[in-house]
Each structure stands twice: as C-alpha cells, then as structure tokens.
mmCIF file of C-alpha atoms and ligand atoms in Angstrom:
data_model
loop_
_atom_site.group_PDB
_atom_site.id
_atom_site.type_symbol
_atom_site.label_atom_id
_atom_site.label_comp_id
_atom_site.label_asym_id
_atom_site.label_seq_id
_atom_site.Cartn_x
_atom_site.Cartn_y
_atom_site.Cartn_z
ATOM 1 C CA UNK C 11 74.213 115.312 81.150
ATOM 2 C CA UNK C 12 72.465 113.995 84.310
ATOM 3 C CA UNK C 13 69.252 113.203 82.432
ATOM 4 C CA UNK C 14 71.209 111.387 79.749
ATOM 5 C CA UNK C 15 73.038 109.182 82.293
ATOM 6 C CA UNK C 16 69.791 108.536 84.143
ATOM 7 C CA UNK C 17 68.232 107.438 80.858
ATOM 8 C CA UNK C 18 71.091 104.999 80.269
ATOM 9 C CA UNK C 19 70.674 103.458 83.728
ATOM 10 C CA UNK C 20 66.936 103.122 83.328
ATOM 11 C CA UNK C 21 67.455 101.437 79.954
ATOM 12 C CA UNK C 22 69.976 99.032 81.502
ATOM 13 C CA UNK C 23 72.890 100.449 79.477
ATOM 14 C CA UNK C 24 76.473 100.591 80.716
ATOM 15 C CA UNK C 25 77.958 103.763 82.123
ATOM 16 C CA UNK C 26 81.085 105.244 80.544
ATOM 17 C CA UNK C 27 84.091 106.576 82.476
ATOM 18 C CA UNK C 28 82.851 110.118 81.792
ATOM 19 C CA UNK C 29 79.426 109.244 83.215
ATOM 20 C CA UNK C 30 80.975 107.873 86.397
ATOM 21 C CA UNK C 31 83.257 110.882 86.792
ATOM 22 C CA UNK C 32 80.402 113.316 86.358
ATOM 23 C CA UNK C 33 78.437 111.476 89.081
ATOM 24 C CA UNK C 34 81.393 111.756 91.474
ATOM 25 C CA UNK C 35 81.490 115.505 90.716
ATOM 26 C CA UNK C 36 77.725 115.900 91.081
ATOM 27 C CA UNK C 37 75.921 117.138 94.182
ATOM 28 C CA UNK C 38 72.684 115.332 93.273
ATOM 29 C CA UNK C 39 73.241 112.689 95.920
ATOM 30 C CA UNK C 40 69.555 111.824 96.398
ATOM 31 C CA UNK C 41 68.992 111.102 92.742
ATOM 32 C CA UNK C 42 72.213 109.125 92.362
ATOM 33 C CA UNK C 43 71.223 107.100 95.430
ATOM 34 C CA UNK C 44 67.743 106.499 94.096
ATOM 35 C CA UNK C 45 69.128 105.212 90.801
ATOM 36 C CA UNK C 46 71.572 102.928 92.626
ATOM 37 C CA UNK C 47 68.765 101.590 94.818
ATOM 38 C CA UNK C 48 66.716 100.818 91.699
ATOM 39 C CA UNK C 49 69.635 98.905 90.204
ATOM 40 C CA UNK C 50 70.251 97.108 93.495
ATOM 41 C CA UNK C 51 66.591 95.997 93.587
ATOM 42 C CA UNK C 52 66.880 94.883 89.962
ATOM 43 C CA UNK C 53 69.859 92.656 90.868
ATOM 44 C CA UNK C 54 69.017 91.510 94.400
ATOM 45 C CA UNK C 55 65.371 92.401 94.965
ATOM 46 C CA UNK C 56 64.659 93.598 98.507
ATOM 47 C CA UNK C 57 67.229 91.252 99.998
ATOM 48 C CA UNK C 58 70.094 92.386 102.209
ATOM 49 C CA UNK C 59 72.678 89.734 102.945
ATOM 50 C CA UNK C 60 74.803 89.150 106.013
ATOM 51 C CA UNK C 61 76.869 86.257 107.311
ATOM 52 C CA UNK C 62 77.688 84.846 110.718
ATOM 53 C CA UNK C 63 81.425 85.252 110.540
ATOM 54 C CA UNK C 64 84.529 85.962 112.539
ATOM 55 C CA UNK C 65 87.564 87.918 111.377
ATOM 56 C CA UNK C 66 90.942 86.540 112.420
ATOM 57 C CA UNK C 67 94.284 88.251 111.777
ATOM 58 C CA UNK C 68 96.954 85.680 112.694
ATOM 59 C CA UNK C 69 99.745 88.260 112.996
ATOM 60 C CA UNK C 70 100.247 92.015 112.727
ATOM 61 C CA UNK C 71 103.921 91.608 111.830
ATOM 62 C CA UNK C 72 104.286 92.763 108.252
ATOM 63 C CA UNK C 73 107.256 93.504 105.999
ATOM 64 C CA UNK C 74 105.120 95.973 103.981
ATOM 65 C CA UNK C 75 104.599 99.007 106.158
ATOM 66 C CA UNK C 76 101.862 100.716 104.105
ATOM 67 C CA UNK C 77 101.426 104.378 105.006
ATOM 68 C CA UNK C 78 97.654 104.076 105.464
ATOM 69 C CA UNK C 79 97.862 101.050 107.757
ATOM 70 C CA UNK C 80 97.828 101.446 111.532
ATOM 71 C CA UNK C 81 97.583 97.709 112.166
ATOM 72 C CA UNK C 82 100.981 96.478 111.012
ATOM 73 C CA UNK C 83 104.042 96.201 113.241
ATOM 74 C CA UNK C 84 107.669 95.242 112.707
ATOM 75 C CA UNK C 85 109.171 92.148 114.285
ATOM 76 C CA UNK C 86 110.382 93.026 117.774
ATOM 77 C CA UNK C 87 107.861 95.831 118.361
ATOM 78 C CA UNK C 88 106.332 95.661 121.843
ATOM 79 C CA UNK C 89 102.777 95.178 120.589
ATOM 80 C CA UNK C 90 103.579 92.802 117.732
ATOM 81 C CA UNK C 91 101.675 89.505 118.062
ATOM 82 C CA UNK C 92 101.678 86.040 116.506
ATOM 83 C CA UNK C 93 98.879 83.498 116.857
ATOM 84 C CA UNK C 94 99.430 79.770 117.065
ATOM 85 C CA UNK C 95 97.127 77.275 115.354
ATOM 86 C CA UNK C 96 95.600 76.585 118.784
ATOM 87 C CA UNK C 97 94.921 80.303 119.321
ATOM 88 C CA UNK C 98 93.171 80.452 115.960
ATOM 89 C CA UNK C 99 91.089 77.327 116.594
ATOM 90 C CA UNK C 100 90.131 78.655 120.006
ATOM 91 C CA UNK C 101 88.853 81.876 118.424
ATOM 92 C CA UNK C 102 86.735 79.876 115.968
ATOM 93 C CA UNK C 103 85.356 77.693 118.776
ATOM 94 C CA UNK C 104 84.447 80.734 120.864
ATOM 95 C CA UNK C 105 82.753 82.461 117.923
ATOM 96 C CA UNK C 106 80.671 79.390 117.178
ATOM 97 C CA UNK C 107 79.690 79.113 120.802
ATOM 98 C CA UNK C 108 78.828 82.805 121.066
ATOM 99 C CA UNK C 109 76.645 82.903 117.937
ATOM 100 C CA UNK C 110 75.231 79.385 118.164
ATOM 101 C CA UNK C 111 76.477 78.675 114.638
ATOM 102 C CA UNK C 112 79.214 80.098 112.428
ATOM 103 C CA UNK C 113 79.223 80.148 108.620
ATOM 104 C CA UNK C 114 82.577 81.713 107.754
ATOM 105 C CA UNK C 115 85.985 82.716 109.018
ATOM 106 C CA UNK C 116 87.739 85.629 107.322
ATOM 107 C CA UNK C 117 91.520 85.358 107.645
ATOM 108 C CA UNK C 118 93.898 88.120 106.622
ATOM 109 C CA UNK C 119 97.392 88.448 107.969
ATOM 110 C CA UNK C 120 100.520 90.582 107.869
ATOM 111 C CA UNK C 121 103.378 89.469 105.589
ATOM 112 C CA UNK C 122 105.438 87.759 108.279
ATOM 113 C CA UNK C 123 109.165 87.607 107.503
ATOM 114 C CA UNK C 124 109.682 84.145 109.060
ATOM 115 C CA UNK C 125 106.492 82.130 108.641
ATOM 116 C CA UNK C 126 106.619 79.682 105.775
ATOM 117 C CA UNK C 127 103.884 78.732 103.363
ATOM 118 C CA UNK C 128 103.221 75.433 105.153
ATOM 119 C CA UNK C 129 102.051 77.337 108.220
ATOM 120 C CA UNK C 130 99.272 79.026 106.231
ATOM 121 C CA UNK C 131 98.252 75.672 104.759
ATOM 122 C CA UNK C 132 98.109 74.261 108.275
ATOM 123 C CA UNK C 133 95.878 77.129 109.427
ATOM 124 C CA UNK C 134 93.352 76.225 106.726
ATOM 125 C CA UNK C 135 93.514 72.443 107.107
ATOM 126 C CA UNK C 136 93.239 72.634 110.913
ATOM 127 C CA UNK C 137 90.110 74.780 110.704
ATOM 128 C CA UNK C 138 88.566 72.559 108.031
ATOM 129 C CA UNK C 139 89.245 69.358 109.918
ATOM 130 C CA UNK C 140 87.564 70.598 113.089
ATOM 131 C CA UNK C 141 84.861 72.668 111.339
ATOM 132 C CA UNK C 142 84.184 71.168 107.900
ATOM 133 C CA UNK C 143 80.908 73.102 107.658
ATOM 134 C CA UNK C 144 82.513 76.548 107.992
ATOM 135 C CA UNK C 145 83.499 78.474 104.848
ATOM 136 C CA UNK C 146 87.022 79.895 104.782
ATOM 137 C CA UNK C 147 87.560 83.282 103.133
ATOM 138 C CA UNK C 148 91.278 83.837 103.358
ATOM 139 C CA UNK C 149 94.363 85.623 102.055
ATOM 140 C CA UNK C 150 94.409 88.592 99.721
ATOM 141 C CA UNK C 151 96.250 88.693 96.397
ATOM 142 C CA UNK C 152 99.054 90.514 98.248
ATOM 143 C CA UNK C 153 99.539 87.522 100.544
ATOM 144 C CA UNK C 154 99.310 85.071 97.636
ATOM 145 C CA UNK C 155 102.129 86.965 95.884
ATOM 146 C CA UNK C 156 104.192 86.819 99.095
ATOM 147 C CA UNK C 157 103.600 83.071 99.566
ATOM 148 C CA UNK C 158 104.705 82.528 95.976
ATOM 149 C CA UNK C 159 107.895 84.547 96.408
ATOM 150 C CA UNK C 160 108.751 82.941 99.767
ATOM 151 C CA UNK C 161 108.064 79.372 98.676
ATOM 152 C CA UNK C 162 109.403 79.688 95.127
ATOM 153 C CA UNK C 163 106.155 78.138 93.866
ATOM 154 C CA UNK C 164 104.190 79.671 90.980
ATOM 155 C CA UNK C 165 101.004 81.531 91.923
ATOM 156 C CA UNK C 166 98.863 78.775 90.344
ATOM 157 C CA UNK C 167 100.487 76.142 92.567
ATOM 158 C CA UNK C 168 100.131 78.317 95.697
ATOM 159 C CA UNK C 169 96.426 78.788 95.002
ATOM 160 C CA UNK C 170 95.929 75.144 94.157
ATOM 161 C CA UNK C 171 97.523 74.020 97.452
ATOM 162 C CA UNK C 172 95.515 76.561 99.470
ATOM 163 C CA UNK C 173 92.334 75.327 97.831
ATOM 164 C CA UNK C 174 93.250 71.736 98.625
ATOM 165 C CA UNK C 175 93.893 72.727 102.253
ATOM 166 C CA UNK C 176 90.415 74.291 102.585
ATOM 167 C CA UNK C 177 90.345 77.752 101.022
ATOM 168 C CA UNK C 178 86.823 78.515 99.755
ATOM 169 C CA UNK C 179 87.006 82.126 98.592
ATOM 170 C CA UNK C 180 89.445 85.040 98.772
ATOM 171 C CA UNK C 181 88.734 88.428 100.362
ATOM 172 C CA UNK C 182 89.113 91.600 98.335
ATOM 173 C CA UNK C 183 91.755 93.418 100.392
ATOM 174 C CA UNK C 184 95.055 94.786 99.157
ATOM 175 C CA UNK C 185 93.515 96.337 96.033
ATOM 176 C CA UNK C 186 93.742 99.821 97.624
ATOM 177 C CA UNK C 187 93.781 102.061 94.551
ATOM 178 C CA UNK C 188 95.232 100.711 91.304
ATOM 179 C CA UNK C 189 96.448 104.004 89.716
ATOM 180 C CA UNK C 190 100.223 103.672 90.034
ATOM 181 C CA UNK C 191 101.179 107.261 90.962
ATOM 182 C CA UNK C 192 98.710 107.302 93.845
ATOM 183 C CA UNK C 193 99.452 103.718 94.849
ATOM 184 C CA UNK C 194 103.157 104.575 95.097
ATOM 185 C CA UNK C 195 102.346 107.435 97.446
ATOM 186 C CA UNK C 196 100.296 105.352 99.870
ATOM 187 C CA UNK C 197 101.915 101.900 99.736
ATOM 188 C CA UNK C 198 105.199 101.970 97.808
ATOM 189 C CA UNK C 199 106.235 98.489 98.984
ATOM 190 C CA UNK C 200 103.034 96.748 97.982
ATOM 191 C CA UNK C 201 102.565 94.787 94.720
ATOM 192 C CA UNK C 202 101.292 96.878 91.803
ATOM 193 C CA UNK C 203 97.654 97.152 90.827
ATOM 194 C CA UNK C 204 98.428 95.131 87.694
ATOM 195 C CA UNK C 205 99.918 92.319 89.792
ATOM 196 C CA UNK C 206 96.872 92.331 92.131
ATOM 197 C CA UNK C 207 94.566 92.002 89.123
ATOM 198 C CA UNK C 208 96.716 89.259 87.540
ATOM 199 C CA UNK C 209 96.697 87.155 90.727
ATOM 200 C CA UNK C 210 92.962 87.533 91.149
ATOM 201 C CA UNK C 211 92.478 86.581 87.498
ATOM 202 C CA UNK C 212 94.495 83.410 88.114
ATOM 203 C CA UNK C 213 92.349 82.605 91.150
ATOM 204 C CA UNK C 214 89.185 83.054 89.089
ATOM 205 C CA UNK C 215 90.609 80.835 86.361
ATOM 206 C CA UNK C 216 91.208 78.105 88.949
ATOM 207 C CA UNK C 217 87.574 78.404 90.067
ATOM 208 C CA UNK C 218 88.262 80.409 93.233
ATOM 209 C CA UNK C 219 85.766 83.239 93.680
ATOM 210 C CA UNK C 220 87.044 86.468 95.215
ATOM 211 C CA UNK C 221 85.875 89.852 96.382
ATOM 212 C CA UNK C 222 87.360 93.214 95.442
ATOM 213 C CA UNK C 223 87.854 96.398 97.453
ATOM 214 C CA UNK C 224 88.806 100.025 96.870
ATOM 215 C CA UNK C 225 90.374 102.170 99.575
ATOM 216 C CA UNK C 226 89.107 105.743 99.116
ATOM 217 C CA UNK C 227 89.184 109.057 100.935
ATOM 218 C CA UNK C 228 92.991 109.465 101.296
ATOM 219 C CA UNK C 229 94.976 111.221 98.543
ATOM 220 C CA UNK C 230 93.340 109.720 95.464
ATOM 221 C CA UNK C 231 91.378 111.685 92.867
ATOM 222 C CA UNK C 232 87.919 110.937 91.493
ATOM 223 C CA UNK C 233 89.698 109.907 88.266
ATOM 224 C CA UNK C 234 91.636 107.290 90.265
ATOM 225 C CA UNK C 235 88.388 105.915 91.701
ATOM 226 C CA UNK C 236 86.806 105.710 88.258
ATOM 227 C CA UNK C 237 89.907 104.007 86.848
ATOM 228 C CA UNK C 238 89.784 101.473 89.713
ATOM 229 C CA UNK C 239 86.128 100.635 89.171
ATOM 230 C CA UNK C 240 86.548 100.242 85.425
ATOM 231 C CA UNK C 241 89.563 97.935 85.759
ATOM 232 C CA UNK C 242 87.456 95.712 88.013
ATOM 233 C CA UNK C 243 84.515 95.811 85.614
ATOM 234 C CA UNK C 244 86.817 94.814 82.731
ATOM 235 C CA UNK C 245 88.266 91.863 84.653
ATOM 236 C CA UNK C 246 84.802 90.741 85.709
ATOM 237 C CA UNK C 247 83.734 90.777 82.036
ATOM 238 C CA UNK C 248 86.525 88.287 81.377
ATOM 239 C CA UNK C 249 86.212 85.962 84.399
ATOM 240 C CA UNK C 250 82.919 86.470 86.241
ATOM 241 C CA UNK C 251 84.845 85.555 89.415
ATOM 242 C CA UNK C 252 84.001 88.501 91.675
ATOM 243 C CA UNK C 253 81.224 87.934 94.184
ATOM 244 C CA UNK C 254 81.199 91.294 95.923
ATOM 245 C CA UNK C 255 82.749 94.748 95.824
ATOM 246 C CA UNK C 256 83.509 96.584 99.056
ATOM 247 C CA UNK C 257 84.425 100.280 99.042
ATOM 248 C CA UNK C 258 86.648 100.861 102.109
ATOM 249 C CA UNK C 259 86.218 104.257 103.724
ATOM 250 C CA UNK C 260 89.607 105.545 104.857
ATOM 251 C CA UNK C 261 90.218 105.615 108.615
ATOM 252 C CA UNK C 262 93.064 108.084 109.217
ATOM 253 C CA UNK C 263 94.040 107.775 112.886
ATOM 254 C CA UNK C 264 97.503 106.469 113.823
ATOM 255 C CA UNK C 265 98.476 106.391 110.145
ATOM 256 C CA UNK C 266 101.006 108.355 108.092
ATOM 257 C CA UNK C 267 98.325 109.879 105.886
ATOM 258 C CA UNK C 268 96.615 112.479 108.002
ATOM 259 C CA UNK C 269 93.431 113.621 106.280
ATOM 260 C CA UNK C 270 89.884 114.008 107.633
ATOM 261 C CA UNK C 271 87.577 110.964 107.600
ATOM 262 C CA UNK C 272 85.582 110.772 104.344
ATOM 263 C CA UNK C 273 82.226 112.540 104.742
ATOM 264 C CA UNK C 274 78.912 110.714 104.900
ATOM 265 C CA UNK C 275 78.012 112.153 101.499
ATOM 266 C CA UNK C 276 81.239 110.835 99.998
ATOM 267 C CA UNK C 277 80.662 107.389 101.535
ATOM 268 C CA UNK C 278 77.104 107.141 100.182
ATOM 269 C CA UNK C 279 78.034 108.509 96.781
ATOM 270 C CA UNK C 280 80.883 106.002 96.453
ATOM 271 C CA UNK C 281 78.600 103.096 97.343
ATOM 272 C CA UNK C 282 75.981 104.292 94.860
ATOM 273 C CA UNK C 283 78.392 104.880 91.976
ATOM 274 C CA UNK C 284 80.008 101.474 92.626
ATOM 275 C CA UNK C 285 76.574 99.844 92.249
ATOM 276 C CA UNK C 286 75.943 101.774 89.037
ATOM 277 C CA UNK C 287 79.334 101.145 87.381
ATOM 278 C CA UNK C 288 79.862 97.539 88.447
ATOM 279 C CA UNK C 289 76.841 96.209 86.607
ATOM 280 C CA UNK C 290 78.488 92.767 86.393
ATOM 281 C CA UNK C 291 79.381 92.264 90.084
ATOM 282 C CA UNK C 292 76.373 90.847 91.939
ATOM 283 C CA UNK C 293 76.904 92.301 95.421
ATOM 284 C CA UNK C 294 77.980 95.641 96.918
ATOM 285 C CA UNK C 295 78.927 95.486 100.583
ATOM 286 C CA UNK C 296 78.412 98.291 103.061
ATOM 287 C CA UNK C 297 81.242 97.463 105.468
ATOM 288 C CA UNK C 298 79.635 98.722 108.655
ATOM 289 C CA UNK C 299 82.913 98.480 110.550
ATOM 290 C CA UNK C 300 84.339 101.401 108.540
ATOM 291 C CA UNK C 301 81.108 103.262 107.722
ATOM 292 C CA UNK C 302 79.669 103.009 111.219
ATOM 293 C CA UNK C 303 76.410 101.185 111.859
ATOM 294 C CA UNK C 304 74.139 104.148 111.084
ATOM 295 C CA UNK C 305 75.651 105.105 107.761
ATOM 296 C CA UNK C 306 75.899 101.457 106.720
ATOM 297 C CA UNK C 307 72.158 101.217 107.299
ATOM 298 C CA UNK C 308 71.549 104.201 105.002
ATOM 299 C CA UNK C 309 73.922 102.692 102.432
ATOM 300 C CA UNK C 310 71.369 99.881 102.064
ATOM 301 C CA UNK C 311 69.102 102.476 100.422
ATOM 302 C CA UNK C 312 71.968 103.791 98.260
ATOM 303 C CA UNK C 313 72.903 100.654 96.329
ATOM 304 C CA UNK C 314 74.402 98.246 98.871
ATOM 305 C CA UNK C 315 72.808 94.817 99.403
ATOM 306 C CA UNK C 316 75.200 93.256 101.916
ATOM 307 C CA UNK C 317 76.408 94.199 105.383
ATOM 308 C CA UNK C 318 79.384 91.782 105.691
ATOM 309 C CA UNK C 319 78.529 90.162 109.007
ATOM 310 C CA UNK C 320 78.949 89.739 112.706
ATOM 311 C CA UNK C 321 82.788 90.092 112.460
ATOM 312 C CA UNK C 322 83.123 89.683 116.273
ATOM 313 C CA UNK C 323 86.597 91.172 116.614
ATOM 314 C CA UNK C 324 87.869 93.658 114.051
ATOM 315 C CA UNK C 325 91.444 94.907 114.352
ATOM 316 C CA UNK C 326 92.581 96.591 111.108
ATOM 317 C CA UNK C 327 90.079 99.460 110.954
ATOM 318 C CA UNK C 328 89.964 99.848 114.731
ATOM 319 C CA UNK C 329 93.754 100.341 114.870
ATOM 320 C CA UNK C 330 93.109 103.296 112.547
ATOM 321 C CA UNK C 331 90.292 104.875 114.564
ATOM 322 C CA UNK C 332 87.109 103.137 113.350
ATOM 323 C CA UNK C 333 84.281 104.449 115.518
ATOM 324 C CA UNK C 334 82.010 101.421 115.104
ATOM 325 C CA UNK C 335 81.750 98.493 117.470
ATOM 326 C CA UNK C 336 84.159 95.601 116.925
ATOM 327 C CA UNK C 337 81.369 93.152 116.254
ATOM 328 C CA UNK C 338 77.550 93.027 115.964
ATOM 329 C CA UNK C 339 74.963 90.487 117.094
ATOM 330 C CA UNK C 340 72.463 88.820 114.775
ATOM 331 C CA UNK C 341 69.471 90.662 116.219
ATOM 332 C CA UNK C 342 71.164 94.055 115.763
ATOM 333 C CA UNK C 343 71.936 93.308 112.118
ATOM 334 C CA UNK C 344 68.398 92.064 111.490
ATOM 335 C CA UNK C 345 66.992 95.200 113.128
ATOM 336 C CA UNK C 346 69.186 97.541 111.051
ATOM 337 C CA UNK C 347 68.076 95.852 107.837
ATOM 338 C CA UNK C 348 64.374 95.646 108.725
ATOM 339 C CA UNK C 349 64.238 99.364 109.423
ATOM 340 C CA UNK C 350 65.152 100.029 105.785
ATOM 341 C CA UNK C 351 62.084 98.041 104.691
ATOM 342 C CA UNK C 352 64.305 95.353 103.162
ATOM 343 C CA UNK C 353 64.552 91.668 104.031
ATOM 344 C CA UNK C 354 67.508 90.362 106.041
ATOM 345 C CA UNK C 355 68.952 87.173 104.548
ATOM 346 C CA UNK C 356 71.597 85.126 106.317
ATOM 347 C CA UNK C 357 73.961 83.692 103.705
ATOM 348 C CA UNK C 358 76.930 81.371 103.282
ATOM 349 C CA UNK C 359 80.280 82.366 101.747
ATOM 350 C CA UNK C 360 78.916 81.913 98.206
ATOM 351 C CA UNK C 361 75.774 83.981 98.809
ATOM 352 C CA UNK C 362 73.466 80.994 99.056
ATOM 353 C CA UNK C 363 70.555 81.924 101.346
ATOM 354 C CA UNK C 364 70.565 80.041 104.655
ATOM 355 C CA UNK C 365 67.754 81.807 106.446
ATOM 356 C CA UNK C 366 65.311 84.528 105.514
ATOM 357 C CA UNK C 367 64.149 86.816 108.322
ATOM 358 C CA UNK C 368 60.769 87.587 106.697
HETATM 359 O O1 V47 O 404 93.461 95.395 102.620
HETATM 360 C C1 V47 O 404 93.967 99.127 105.897
HETATM 361 C C2 V47 O 404 92.194 98.265 104.296
HETATM 362 C C3 V47 O 404 91.709 96.088 104.126
HETATM 363 C C4 V47 O 404 93.026 100.988 106.472
HETATM 364 O O2 V47 O 404 86.533 90.759 101.040
HETATM 365 C C5 V47 O 404 92.160 100.299 105.636
HETATM 366 O O3 V47 O 404 84.716 90.400 102.181
HETATM 367 C C6 V47 O 404 90.602 101.979 105.821
HETATM 368 O O4 V47 O 404 89.790 94.020 102.784
HETATM 369 N N1 V47 O 404 91.417 102.697 106.608
HETATM 370 C C7 V47 O 404 91.268 94.885 104.925
HETATM 371 N N2 V47 O 404 90.947 100.785 105.301
HETATM 372 C C8 V47 O 404 89.752 94.808 105.009
HETATM 373 C C9 V47 O 404 89.179 94.109 103.825
HETATM 374 C C10 V47 O 404 87.830 93.494 103.908
HETATM 375 C C11 V47 O 404 86.992 93.791 104.966
HETATM 376 C C12 V47 O 404 85.751 93.191 105.029
HETATM 377 C C13 V47 O 404 85.343 92.286 104.075
HETATM 378 C C14 V47 O 404 86.202 91.992 103.035
HETATM 379 C C15 V47 O 404 85.796 90.984 102.017
HETATM 380 C C16 V47 O 404 87.438 92.592 102.933
HETATM 381 O O5 V47 O 404 91.518 97.219 104.931
HETATM 382 C C17 V47 O 404 93.137 96.191 103.705
HETATM 383 C C18 V47 O 404 93.219 97.649 103.359
HETATM 384 O O6 V47 O 404 92.770 97.851 102.060
HETATM 385 N N3 V47 O 404 92.783 99.176 105.278
HETATM 386 N N4 V47 O 404 94.132 100.244 106.637
HETATM 387 C C19 V47 O 404 92.616 102.247 106.973
HETATM 388 N N5 V47 O 404 93.432 102.984 107.739
#
C-alpha cells in the first residue's frame, strides 16, 4: 500500500481518501515527511515565506462560546475588552515603528452582540486611509455570516462593502472541523461546515482570496481530518481561491475540551499529509505560534513552506496555553529558516516576494 501511494506521489497523481487515511494511520513518519518535502519543493522550490504582520483582535466578547476557545468572553465579564478605532490604529503604528515596515494586519474578532456592521467597515477604512500600503487580512467566514445576519444584507453585499472599505484577503479561521457530528460536539453554536464553505466560495467568486484552516487534536477522528481536507480540495478545484492552508494544533488549556496537546509526530504528520492531499493549494503554513518555534522549523522539512509572520501579539492560542512566544523578530525568523537549508522570503499578503534573504 505504502509503495503504491509513494508511486502516485512521485508520478504527480492525486491521492484518494483511502490513501490519506492510510498515511494518518501509518508510523512511517520519515518517509511521509520526505515525500511532502519533495512535493513542497516541486511547488515552491527552496523558498520559505513569512510576512511582517501584526495580529489584532478588536474584542474578545463573543456570542458563540465554542468549547475549544479560551479567548472568548461574555459581555460583562471582568476581563472582557473592546478596542476603539484609535486603539487599533495605535497598535498598527507601534508595529510599523517596531519592525521598521509592516506588510499586513490580521484582524479577527469575537462576534460582539452590540457592534454593528458599520464599525467593522470603519476599522478597515481607517487603517487603509492611514496605511494604504498595508495589506488587510480580516474576518473569517463565521464573522461574515454574523455581519450578514446582523445587518440584514446578503453575504455578497457584506463582502462587497468590506472589499470597498479595504479588505484584501480573508483568514482561514472558523473552519475547525467540517464533519457535523464532531463539529456539534466542539462548537454547537457555530455555523455549519457547509455554510463556512459556501461563504468562502462566495468570497472567491467575488475575487477575494482566502486561507483555510483545520483545528485538529481534540475529539476528531482521522476520518474527520481526511473529510475536511478533501472538502477543501474539492472547493479549490472549483474556485482556485485558497492561498494557504494552515493546520491548527489544538491548545487545550483553559478550554472545555481537556485532552493532551497533540504530539510532535501528529503535528508533523498532519502538515505533511496536508501538503500531499492539497495538491491544488499553493502554500502550507506552519503556524509557529501553535506548533512552537522548534517544531515549526522542522515542519519546513515536512511539507510546509510558510511560517505566517512576526505576529507581534497573539491572544487566541496564548489564552489556551500556547507555549511559544507572542511574536518573533525578523532576524529570528530568518535564522530559523536558514538552518533548514531553505531560503527565507519576505512576502506580501498575496505571496508576492518582497525581499529574498539569500
Ligand atoms: O478560528 C481557537 C483556532 C483560529 C483554539 O488565515 C484554536 O493566515 C487551537 O485562524 N487551540 C484563529 N486553535 C487562528 C487562525 C489563523 C492563525 C494564523 C493565520 C491564519 C491565516 C489564521 O484559532 C480560530 C480557531 O480555529 N482556535 N481556539 C485552541 N484552543
């Protein structure tokens, strides 16, 4: 079986669901990693991408209290917070000052019961008017659905107005795991997997590129992971709108789902199998915030070609016990990449190269 799948990969053929499942069940981690690295080099050469970015989470108040999330709070909780437009702009200014230049802001928020859609538009337009050169990656499909329900506007109109206000691309969060039985166990209040996919498809149709994620290492099965990857591959065949896939390693602290952290083997295997199955998505991100810096570095030899970026101040994973730093400097990222023998490439939001650290 292994030799047959290996043959398919070497011939550039697509993997089947059975192939992917048998790799998840396999202990041949070195060989799976080697195959994924070969495919990664086929797609992206020796390049490893990163971006000078800052994550901003305008509020932690959220009407969806997902069981895996340690970040969200209810209105009135002592540690609930809300950022003003000035707070947000100040964070962008500081990030730009700290790094010397800034290429992207990544904005994901809780589903606030009182904020209206105009406030989110104002966040985007205020950032764009002061920093027209900075890419804005903002709002998951879950937030888009919420804006549509709150404003009474169709999803197309919501996306169109966000784009007009400055949205460049959408992050991949909120996908969690699509399989409905498992999804209902971990986030019963969240939109369905089908709805997530439909909203992302609409975004792609309007010319908005997005990322995709998969939250793994909680209560899902390998079959659920395979199902998730194949649904993404099928949508990408139709739209070509995904830029990157990011497997999110579950961080269990302060959450309602108390399981051990995924193992290093599981993290590397999931990265590698993602690279092998998602033959139509150009980039696989090793999100160092959740993997930790050291494992993220190894992931670059197991199929990943992107490290996300400087981040500066991460809150979601750190609320749930992430053991990484909250942000990384340029020289640290460059060093991590160089040690793998690959070439660090600073990119913009659309994966255009800005600077090659040869
Ligand atoms: O949507 C929440 C996940 C996501 C936990 O698109 C958790 O470039 C692990 O989507 N353990 C937000 N994960 C992060 C995200 C992301 C990050 C970096 C880059 C991009 C991109 C997207 O984090 C949420 C949810 O799926 N999450 N709680 C947890 N305890």
